[in-house]
Amino acid sequence: GTVGIALKAAQMWLKNLTRKEGEEFLEKILPYIDIIYEGKPEKRKTKFINGAKKRINSQPHPFSSPFYWAAFTAVGF
């Protein structure tokens, strides 16, 4: 079904994400990260962002390992 197709597409997107695309995506979602960390210590948000940047810049395809994308599942379709 369409859920399975969407899941596979999301997995492959993450698996094939390049360093440059990861940096662009992180910039795009920064406003949402601000919302998530609203009211929390600034250092927690900074730690999260720095960790994400470190992972993204660790290699040309930072999430190519199944460790990052294989555990996602769709249930009930």
mmCIF file of N, CA, C and O in Angstrom:
data_model
loop_
_atom_site.group_PDB
_atom_site.id
_atom_site.type_symbol
_atom_site.label_atom_id
_atom_site.label_comp_id
_atom_site.label_asym_id
_atom_site.label_seq_id
_atom_site.Cartn_x
_atom_site.Cartn_y
_atom_site.Cartn_z
ATOM 1 N N GLY A 1 0.794 -1.190 0.000
ATOM 2 C CA GLY A 1 0.000 0.000 0.000
ATOM 3 C C GLY A 1 0.839 1.257 0.000
ATOM 4 O O GLY A 1 2.075 1.220 -0.031
ATOM 5 N N THR A 2 0.174 2.358 0.063
ATOM 6 C CA THR A 2 0.855 3.643 0.012
ATOM 7 C C THR A 2 1.697 3.911 1.265
ATOM 8 O O THR A 2 2.701 4.608 1.188
ATOM 9 N N VAL A 3 1.281 3.344 2.409
ATOM 10 C CA VAL A 3 2.061 3.527 3.635
ATOM 11 C C VAL A 3 3.429 2.872 3.477
ATOM 12 O O VAL A 3 4.463 3.463 3.810
ATOM 13 N N GLY A 4 3.446 1.670 2.951
ATOM 14 C CA GLY A 4 4.713 0.965 2.726
ATOM 15 C C GLY A 4 5.602 1.691 1.731
ATOM 16 O O GLY A 4 6.825 1.770 1.912
ATOM 17 N N ILE A 5 5.006 2.238 0.707
ATOM 18 C CA ILE A 5 5.766 2.987 -0.292
ATOM 19 C C ILE A 5 6.357 4.250 0.337
ATOM 20 O O ILE A 5 7.529 4.580 0.116
ATOM 21 N N ALA A 6 5.565 4.942 1.131
ATOM 22 C CA ALA A 6 6.045 6.150 1.800
ATOM 23 C C ALA A 6 7.163 5.824 2.784
ATOM 24 O O ALA A 6 8.157 6.557 2.872
ATOM 25 N N LEU A 7 7.014 4.740 3.521
ATOM 26 C CA LEU A 7 8.051 4.322 4.464
ATOM 27 C C LEU A 7 9.355 4.030 3.735
ATOM 28 O O LEU A 7 10.422 4.504 4.138
ATOM 29 N N LYS A 8 9.281 3.270 2.673
ATOM 30 C CA LYS A 8 10.482 2.938 1.901
ATOM 31 C C LYS A 8 11.126 4.204 1.332
ATOM 32 O O LYS A 8 12.355 4.354 1.362
ATOM 33 N N ALA A 9 10.320 5.124 0.843
ATOM 34 C CA ALA A 9 10.842 6.379 0.297
ATOM 35 C C ALA A 9 11.562 7.182 1.391
ATOM 36 O O ALA A 9 12.640 7.736 1.151
ATOM 37 N N ALA A 10 10.981 7.233 2.583
ATOM 38 C CA ALA A 10 11.609 7.960 3.687
ATOM 39 C C ALA A 10 12.923 7.298 4.102
ATOM 40 O O ALA A 10 13.918 7.987 4.360
ATOM 41 N N GLN A 11 12.938 5.987 4.149
ATOM 42 C CA GLN A 11 14.166 5.271 4.490
ATOM 43 C C GLN A 11 15.262 5.553 3.463
ATOM 44 O O GLN A 11 16.408 5.823 3.825
ATOM 45 N N MET A 12 14.918 5.492 2.204
ATOM 46 C CA MET A 12 15.913 5.715 1.155
ATOM 47 C C MET A 12 16.374 7.165 1.125
ATOM 48 O O MET A 12 17.547 7.446 0.858
ATOM 49 N N TRP A 13 15.473 8.093 1.448
ATOM 50 C CA TRP A 13 15.856 9.502 1.529
ATOM 51 C C TRP A 13 16.935 9.673 2.599
ATOM 52 O O TRP A 13 17.970 10.295 2.357
ATOM 53 N N LEU A 14 16.699 9.106 3.787
ATOM 54 C CA LEU A 14 17.666 9.232 4.875
ATOM 55 C C LEU A 14 18.963 8.500 4.541
ATOM 56 O O LEU A 14 20.055 9.025 4.749
ATOM 57 N N LYS A 15 18.847 7.313 3.982
ATOM 58 C CA LYS A 15 20.029 6.519 3.623
ATOM 59 C C LYS A 15 20.910 7.265 2.625
ATOM 60 O O LYS A 15 22.138 7.238 2.733
ATOM 61 N N ASN A 16 20.323 7.927 1.657
ATOM 62 C CA ASN A 16 21.068 8.572 0.575
ATOM 63 C C ASN A 16 21.348 10.054 0.811
ATOM 64 O O ASN A 16 21.952 10.702 -0.039
ATOM 65 N N LEU A 17 20.921 10.585 1.949
ATOM 66 C CA LEU A 17 21.113 11.994 2.260
ATOM 67 C C LEU A 17 22.597 12.348 2.244
ATOM 68 O O LEU A 17 23.411 11.658 2.867
ATOM 69 N N THR A 18 22.951 13.390 1.537
ATOM 70 C CA THR A 18 24.345 13.839 1.495
ATOM 71 C C THR A 18 24.605 14.837 2.613
ATOM 72 O O THR A 18 23.672 15.380 3.219
ATOM 73 N N ARG A 19 25.856 15.086 2.851
ATOM 74 C CA ARG A 19 26.259 16.074 3.862
ATOM 75 C C ARG A 19 25.610 17.426 3.559
ATOM 76 O O ARG A 19 25.021 18.052 4.438
ATOM 77 N N LYS A 20 25.693 17.863 2.313
ATOM 78 C CA LYS A 20 25.136 19.158 1.913
ATOM 79 C C LYS A 20 23.622 19.183 2.126
ATOM 80 O O LYS A 20 23.072 20.147 2.659
ATOM 81 N N GLU A 21 22.936 18.130 1.710
ATOM 82 C CA GLU A 21 21.483 18.059 1.893
ATOM 83 C C GLU A 21 21.122 18.043 3.377
ATOM 84 O O GLU A 21 20.119 18.641 3.783
ATOM 85 N N GLY A 22 21.935 17.368 4.183
ATOM 86 C CA GLY A 22 21.701 17.326 5.624
ATOM 87 C C GLY A 22 21.832 18.694 6.253
ATOM 88 O O GLY A 22 21.015 19.088 7.094
ATOM 89 N N GLU A 23 22.849 19.444 5.838
ATOM 90 C CA GLU A 23 23.030 20.805 6.342
ATOM 91 C C GLU A 23 21.844 21.682 5.955
ATOM 92 O O GLU A 23 21.342 22.455 6.768
ATOM 93 N N GLU A 24 21.395 21.561 4.700
ATOM 94 C CA GLU A 24 20.244 22.350 4.231
ATOM 95 C C GLU A 24 18.975 21.974 4.983
ATOM 96 O O GLU A 24 18.174 22.839 5.354
ATOM 97 N N PHE A 25 18.779 20.678 5.235
ATOM 98 C CA PHE A 25 17.591 20.230 5.949
ATOM 99 C C PHE A 25 17.606 20.735 7.391
ATOM 100 O O PHE A 25 16.584 21.203 7.906
ATOM 101 N N LEU A 26 18.764 20.663 8.035
ATOM 102 C CA LEU A 26 18.863 21.152 9.407
ATOM 103 C C LEU A 26 18.517 22.638 9.473
ATOM 104 O O LEU A 26 17.773 23.067 10.357
ATOM 105 N N GLU A 27 19.016 23.428 8.531
ATOM 106 C CA GLU A 27 18.681 24.856 8.485
ATOM 107 C C GLU A 27 17.168 25.053 8.327
ATOM 108 O O GLU A 27 16.581 25.920 8.967
ATOM 109 N N LYS A 28 16.560 24.225 7.489
ATOM 110 C CA LYS A 28 15.125 24.332 7.216
ATOM 111 C C LYS A 28 14.287 24.045 8.461
ATOM 112 O O LYS A 28 13.240 24.662 8.665
ATOM 113 N N ILE A 29 14.741 23.106 9.295
ATOM 114 C CA ILE A 29 13.930 22.716 10.452
ATOM 115 C C ILE A 29 14.295 23.448 11.740
ATOM 116 O O ILE A 29 13.681 23.196 12.779
ATOM 117 N N LEU A 30 15.249 24.365 11.688
ATOM 118 C CA LEU A 30 15.627 25.106 12.892
ATOM 119 C C LEU A 30 14.447 25.787 13.585
ATOM 120 O O LEU A 30 14.376 25.766 14.819
ATOM 121 N N PRO A 31 13.488 26.380 12.862
ATOM 122 C CA PRO A 31 12.339 26.971 13.564
ATOM 123 C C PRO A 31 11.542 25.939 14.385
ATOM 124 O O PRO A 31 11.033 26.250 15.455
ATOM 125 N N TYR A 32 11.465 24.722 13.900
ATOM 126 C CA TYR A 32 10.754 23.663 14.625
ATOM 127 C C TYR A 32 11.551 23.215 15.849
ATOM 128 O O TYR A 32 10.977 22.904 16.893
ATOM 129 N N ILE A 33 12.864 23.203 15.715
ATOM 130 C CA ILE A 33 13.719 22.862 16.852
ATOM 131 C C ILE A 33 13.560 23.925 17.934
ATOM 132 O O ILE A 33 13.492 23.604 19.126
ATOM 133 N N ASP A 34 13.461 25.179 17.527
ATOM 134 C CA ASP A 34 13.219 26.264 18.486
ATOM 135 C C ASP A 34 11.929 26.018 19.264
ATOM 136 O O ASP A 34 11.881 26.215 20.479
ATOM 137 N N ILE A 35 10.889 25.589 18.575
ATOM 138 C CA ILE A 35 9.603 25.320 19.227
ATOM 139 C C ILE A 35 9.734 24.159 20.207
ATOM 140 O O ILE A 35 9.243 24.226 21.340
ATOM 141 N N ILE A 36 10.395 23.103 19.791
ATOM 142 C CA ILE A 36 10.566 21.925 20.647
ATOM 143 C C ILE A 36 11.308 22.279 21.933
ATOM 144 O O ILE A 36 10.969 21.799 23.008
ATOM 145 N N TYR A 37 12.327 23.119 21.817
ATOM 146 C CA TYR A 37 13.150 23.461 22.973
ATOM 147 C C TYR A 37 12.714 24.736 23.683
ATOM 148 O O TYR A 37 13.389 25.193 24.604
ATOM 149 N N GLU A 38 11.565 25.285 23.300
ATOM 150 C CA GLU A 38 11.053 26.488 23.949
ATOM 151 C C GLU A 38 10.822 26.234 25.436
ATOM 152 O O GLU A 38 10.239 25.230 25.824
ATOM 153 N N GLY A 39 11.326 27.138 26.260
ATOM 154 C CA GLY A 39 11.153 27.005 27.703
ATOM 155 C C GLY A 39 12.168 26.086 28.357
ATOM 156 O O GLY A 39 12.143 25.918 29.577
ATOM 157 N N LYS A 40 13.035 25.492 27.565
ATOM 158 C CA LYS A 40 14.076 24.608 28.102
ATOM 159 C C LYS A 40 15.401 25.352 28.074
ATOM 160 O O LYS A 40 15.555 26.332 27.347
ATOM 161 N N PRO A 41 16.368 24.904 28.856
ATOM 162 C CA PRO A 41 17.671 25.583 28.842
ATOM 163 C C PRO A 41 18.280 25.632 27.435
ATOM 164 O O PRO A 41 18.256 24.639 26.700
ATOM 165 N N GLU A 42 18.801 26.795 27.080
ATOM 166 C CA GLU A 42 19.390 27.005 25.753
ATOM 167 C C GLU A 42 20.492 25.993 25.462
ATOM 168 O O GLU A 42 20.657 25.550 24.322
ATOM 169 N N LYS A 43 21.222 25.583 26.495
ATOM 170 C CA LYS A 43 22.330 24.648 26.276
ATOM 171 C C LYS A 43 21.844 23.288 25.782
ATOM 172 O O LYS A 43 22.563 22.599 25.068
ATOM 173 N N ARG A 44 20.626 22.905 26.119
ATOM 174 C CA ARG A 44 20.088 21.633 25.617
ATOM 175 C C ARG A 44 19.858 21.698 24.114
ATOM 176 O O ARG A 44 20.172 20.761 23.381
ATOM 177 N N LYS A 45 19.290 22.827 23.663
ATOM 178 C CA LYS A 45 19.063 23.010 22.228
ATOM 179 C C LYS A 45 20.402 23.076 21.497
ATOM 180 O O LYS A 45 20.581 22.438 20.454
ATOM 181 N N THR A 46 21.337 23.821 22.044
ATOM 182 C CA THR A 46 22.657 23.944 21.432
ATOM 183 C C THR A 46 23.335 22.584 21.343
ATOM 184 O O THR A 46 23.938 22.251 20.311
ATOM 185 N N LYS A 47 23.227 21.778 22.380
ATOM 186 C CA LYS A 47 23.828 20.443 22.379
ATOM 187 C C LYS A 47 23.203 19.577 21.282
ATOM 188 O O LYS A 47 23.902 18.860 20.561
ATOM 189 N N PHE A 48 21.888 19.650 21.127
ATOM 190 C CA PHE A 48 21.206 18.883 20.085
ATOM 191 C C PHE A 48 21.676 19.314 18.699
ATOM 192 O O PHE A 48 22.027 18.484 17.863
ATOM 193 N N ILE A 49 21.689 20.611 18.454
ATOM 194 C CA ILE A 49 22.079 21.133 17.138
ATOM 195 C C ILE A 49 23.533 20.788 16.832
ATOM 196 O O ILE A 49 23.853 20.347 15.723
ATOM 197 N N ASN A 50 24.414 20.963 17.803
ATOM 198 C CA ASN A 50 25.821 20.637 17.589
ATOM 199 C C ASN A 50 26.014 19.144 17.312
ATOM 200 O O ASN A 50 26.829 18.766 16.473
ATOM 201 N N GLY A 51 25.249 18.304 18.004
ATOM 202 C CA GLY A 51 25.316 16.866 17.757
ATOM 203 C C GLY A 51 24.842 16.513 16.355
ATOM 204 O O GLY A 51 25.440 15.675 15.674
ATOM 205 N N ALA A 52 23.771 17.179 15.921
ATOM 206 C CA ALA A 52 23.259 16.937 14.569
ATOM 207 C C ALA A 52 24.282 17.380 13.526
ATOM 208 O O ALA A 52 24.546 16.660 12.557
ATOM 209 N N LYS A 53 24.894 18.540 13.738
ATOM 210 C CA LYS A 53 25.903 19.031 12.796
ATOM 211 C C LYS A 53 27.103 18.097 12.742
ATOM 212 O O LYS A 53 27.645 17.828 11.666
ATOM 213 N N LYS A 54 27.505 17.587 13.900
ATOM 214 C CA LYS A 54 28.645 16.660 13.956
ATOM 215 C C LYS A 54 28.342 15.395 13.160
ATOM 216 O O LYS A 54 29.162 14.911 12.391
ATOM 217 N N ARG A 55 27.134 14.859 13.332
ATOM 218 C CA ARG A 55 26.748 13.643 12.601
ATOM 219 C C ARG A 55 26.695 13.927 11.102
ATOM 220 O O ARG A 55 27.201 13.155 10.292
ATOM 221 N N ILE A 56 26.055 15.028 10.742
ATOM 222 C CA ILE A 56 25.896 15.379 9.331
ATOM 223 C C ILE A 56 27.259 15.561 8.657
ATOM 224 O O ILE A 56 27.451 15.139 7.528
ATOM 225 N N ASN A 57 28.202 16.144 9.369
ATOM 226 C CA ASN A 57 29.508 16.424 8.771
ATOM 227 C C ASN A 57 30.516 15.293 8.955
ATOM 228 O O ASN A 57 31.675 15.445 8.594
ATOM 229 N N SER A 58 30.076 14.156 9.469
ATOM 230 C CA SER A 58 30.994 13.059 9.758
ATOM 231 C C SER A 58 31.451 12.304 8.512
ATOM 232 O O SER A 58 32.504 11.680 8.520
ATOM 233 N N GLN A 59 30.663 12.329 7.459
ATOM 234 C CA GLN A 59 30.998 11.605 6.233
ATOM 235 C C GLN A 59 30.086 12.078 5.104
ATOM 236 O O GLN A 59 29.088 12.746 5.355
ATOM 237 N N PRO A 60 30.404 11.725 3.854
ATOM 238 C CA PRO A 60 29.592 12.205 2.718
ATOM 239 C C PRO A 60 28.116 11.792 2.780
ATOM 240 O O PRO A 60 27.248 12.549 2.377
ATOM 241 N N HIS A 61 27.821 10.599 3.273
ATOM 242 C CA HIS A 61 26.443 10.122 3.453
ATOM 243 C C HIS A 61 26.293 9.707 4.919
ATOM 244 O O HIS A 61 26.402 8.530 5.256
ATOM 245 N N PRO A 62 26.035 10.673 5.800
ATOM 246 C CA PRO A 62 26.103 10.433 7.239
ATOM 247 C C PRO A 62 25.091 9.439 7.807
ATOM 248 O O PRO A 62 25.287 8.927 8.904
ATOM 249 N N PHE A 63 24.032 9.128 7.079
ATOM 250 C CA PHE A 63 23.018 8.222 7.595
ATOM 251 C C PHE A 63 22.858 6.982 6.718
ATOM 252 O O PHE A 63 21.795 6.365 6.687
ATOM 253 N N SER A 64 23.919 6.607 6.010
ATOM 254 C CA SER A 64 23.838 5.470 5.091
ATOM 255 C C SER A 64 23.746 4.132 5.814
ATOM 256 O O SER A 64 23.191 3.173 5.278
ATOM 257 N N SER A 65 24.229 4.066 7.030
ATOM 258 C CA SER A 65 24.162 2.820 7.794
ATOM 259 C C SER A 65 22.709 2.478 8.143
ATOM 260 O O SER A 65 21.937 3.350 8.544
ATOM 261 N N PRO A 66 22.344 1.200 8.025
ATOM 262 C CA PRO A 66 20.987 0.789 8.421
ATOM 263 C C PRO A 66 20.651 1.141 9.868
ATOM 264 O O PRO A 66 19.477 1.243 10.226
ATOM 265 N N PHE A 67 21.644 1.373 10.688
ATOM 266 C CA PHE A 67 21.422 1.781 12.075
ATOM 267 C C PHE A 67 20.482 2.976 12.148
ATOM 268 O O PHE A 67 19.677 3.090 13.075
ATOM 269 N N TYR A 68 20.571 3.883 11.188
ATOM 270 C CA TYR A 68 19.796 5.122 11.215
ATOM 271 C C TYR A 68 18.424 5.021 10.582
ATOM 272 O O TYR A 68 17.569 5.859 10.855
ATOM 273 N N TRP A 69 18.192 4.059 9.706
ATOM 274 C CA TRP A 69 16.918 4.055 8.973
ATOM 275 C C TRP A 69 16.173 2.718 8.967
ATOM 276 O O TRP A 69 14.987 2.675 8.700
ATOM 277 N N ALA A 70 16.819 1.627 9.289
ATOM 278 C CA ALA A 70 16.174 0.317 9.148
ATOM 279 C C ALA A 70 15.125 0.020 10.219
ATOM 280 O O ALA A 70 14.241 -0.797 9.995
ATOM 281 N N ALA A 71 15.206 0.660 11.349
ATOM 282 C CA ALA A 71 14.271 0.344 12.435
ATOM 283 C C ALA A 71 12.883 0.965 12.257
ATOM 284 O O ALA A 71 11.941 0.582 12.950
ATOM 285 N N PHE A 72 12.755 1.897 11.334
ATOM 286 C CA PHE A 72 11.445 2.501 11.103
ATOM 287 C C PHE A 72 10.500 1.468 10.491
ATOM 288 O O PHE A 72 10.858 0.749 9.572
ATOM 289 N N THR A 73 9.295 1.402 11.032
ATOM 290 C CA THR A 73 8.315 0.420 10.556
ATOM 291 C C THR A 73 6.956 1.086 10.418
ATOM 292 O O THR A 73 6.697 2.139 10.984
ATOM 293 N N ALA A 74 6.098 0.437 9.675
ATOM 294 C CA ALA A 74 4.697 0.847 9.576
ATOM 295 C C ALA A 74 3.869 -0.309 10.120
ATOM 296 O O ALA A 74 4.086 -1.464 9.753
ATOM 297 N N VAL A 75 2.943 -0.025 10.990
ATOM 298 C CA VAL A 75 2.137 -1.053 11.634
ATOM 299 C C VAL A 75 0.672 -0.851 11.275
ATOM 300 O O VAL A 75 0.180 0.285 11.294
ATOM 301 N N GLY A 76 0.012 -1.912 10.928
ATOM 302 C CA GLY A 76 -1.415 -1.852 10.715
ATOM 303 C C GLY A 76 -1.874 -1.502 9.308
ATOM 304 O O GLY A 76 -2.972 -1.019 9.125
ATOM 305 N N PHE A 77 -1.047 -1.766 8.321
ATOM 306 C CA PHE A 77 -1.509 -1.439 6.963
ATOM 307 C C PHE A 77 -1.715 -2.662 6.150
ATOM 308 O O PHE A 77 -1.563 -3.747 6.314
#
